[in-house]
mmCIF file of C-alpha atoms in Angstrom:
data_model
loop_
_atom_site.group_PDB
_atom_site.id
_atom_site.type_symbol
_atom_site.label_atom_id
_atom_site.label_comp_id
_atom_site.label_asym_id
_atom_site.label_seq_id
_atom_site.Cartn_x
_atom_site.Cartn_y
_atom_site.Cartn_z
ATOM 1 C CA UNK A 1 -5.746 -242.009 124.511
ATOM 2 C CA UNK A 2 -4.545 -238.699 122.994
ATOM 3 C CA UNK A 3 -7.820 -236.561 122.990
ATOM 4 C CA UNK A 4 -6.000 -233.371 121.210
ATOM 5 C CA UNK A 5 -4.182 -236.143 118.658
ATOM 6 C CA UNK A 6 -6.993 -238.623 118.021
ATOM 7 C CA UNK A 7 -4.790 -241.138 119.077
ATOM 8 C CA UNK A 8 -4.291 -244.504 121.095
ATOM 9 C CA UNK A 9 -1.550 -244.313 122.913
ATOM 10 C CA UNK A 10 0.966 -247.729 123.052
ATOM 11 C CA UNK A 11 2.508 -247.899 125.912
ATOM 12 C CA UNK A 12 3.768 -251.613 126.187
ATOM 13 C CA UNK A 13 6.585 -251.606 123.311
ATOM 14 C CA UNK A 14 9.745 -253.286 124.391
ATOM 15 C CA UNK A 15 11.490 -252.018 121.644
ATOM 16 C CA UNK A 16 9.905 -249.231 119.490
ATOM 17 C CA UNK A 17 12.286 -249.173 116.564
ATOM 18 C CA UNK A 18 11.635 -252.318 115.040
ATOM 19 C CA UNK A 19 7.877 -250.644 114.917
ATOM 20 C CA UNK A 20 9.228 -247.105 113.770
ATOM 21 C CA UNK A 21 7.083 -245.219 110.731
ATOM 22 C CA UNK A 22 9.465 -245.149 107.490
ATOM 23 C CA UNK A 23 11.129 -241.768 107.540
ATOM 24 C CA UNK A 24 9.325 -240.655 104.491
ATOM 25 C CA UNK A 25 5.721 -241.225 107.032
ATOM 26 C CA UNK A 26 6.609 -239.816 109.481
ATOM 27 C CA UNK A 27 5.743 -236.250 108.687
ATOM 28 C CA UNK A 28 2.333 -237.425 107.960
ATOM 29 C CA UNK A 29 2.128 -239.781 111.071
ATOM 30 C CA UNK A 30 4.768 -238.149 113.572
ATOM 31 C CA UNK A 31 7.837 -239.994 114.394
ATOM 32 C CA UNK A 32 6.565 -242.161 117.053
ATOM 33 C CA UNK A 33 3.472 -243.745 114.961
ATOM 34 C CA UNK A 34 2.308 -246.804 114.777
ATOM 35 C CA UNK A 35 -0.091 -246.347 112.427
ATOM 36 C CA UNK A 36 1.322 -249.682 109.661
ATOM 37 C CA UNK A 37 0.937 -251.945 112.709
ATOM 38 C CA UNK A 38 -2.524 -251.344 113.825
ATOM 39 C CA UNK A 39 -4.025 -254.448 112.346
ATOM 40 C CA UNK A 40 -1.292 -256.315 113.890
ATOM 41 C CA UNK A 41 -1.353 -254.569 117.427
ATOM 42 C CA UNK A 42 -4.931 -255.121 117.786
ATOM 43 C CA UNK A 43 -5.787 -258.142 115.804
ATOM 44 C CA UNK A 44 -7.607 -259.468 118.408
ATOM 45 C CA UNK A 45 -9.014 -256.614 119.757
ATOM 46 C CA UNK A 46 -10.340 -256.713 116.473
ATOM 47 C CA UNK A 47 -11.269 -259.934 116.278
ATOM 48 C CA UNK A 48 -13.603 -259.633 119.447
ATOM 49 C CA UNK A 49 -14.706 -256.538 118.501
ATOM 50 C CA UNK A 50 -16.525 -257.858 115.433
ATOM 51 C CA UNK A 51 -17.851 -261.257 117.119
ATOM 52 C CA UNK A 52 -19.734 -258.648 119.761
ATOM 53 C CA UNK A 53 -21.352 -256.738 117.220
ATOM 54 C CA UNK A 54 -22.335 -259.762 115.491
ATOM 55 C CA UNK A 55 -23.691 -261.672 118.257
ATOM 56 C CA UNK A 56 -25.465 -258.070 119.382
ATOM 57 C CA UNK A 57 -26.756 -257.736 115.754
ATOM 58 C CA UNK A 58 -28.275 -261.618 115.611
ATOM 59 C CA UNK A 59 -29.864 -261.264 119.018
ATOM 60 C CA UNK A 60 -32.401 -257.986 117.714
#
């Protein structure tokens, strides 16, 4: 985690350009973001995510 950035950091990419932000991003986002790939990064991070607060929610 990048405290200073807001940021996760992703570590585990075998090959990082085939995940690079379009040129025309990457002022925005920084060079090395993988911001358009979040959903499919952590899709089931996501996924788990939701069934916990669910399950949490149901159980009040």
């Amino acid at each position: 985690m990048d405290t200073d950035r807001g940021s996760v950091i992703v570590a585990t990419i075998e090959k990082p350009e085939l995940y690079a932000i379009p040129a025309d991003a990457a002022d925005l986002f920084g060079p090395e973001s993988y911001h358009l790939h979040d959903y499919g990064f952590f899709y089931n991070n996501l996924k788990q995510n939701i069934a916990d607060r669910i399950k949490a929610y149901m159980e009040k």
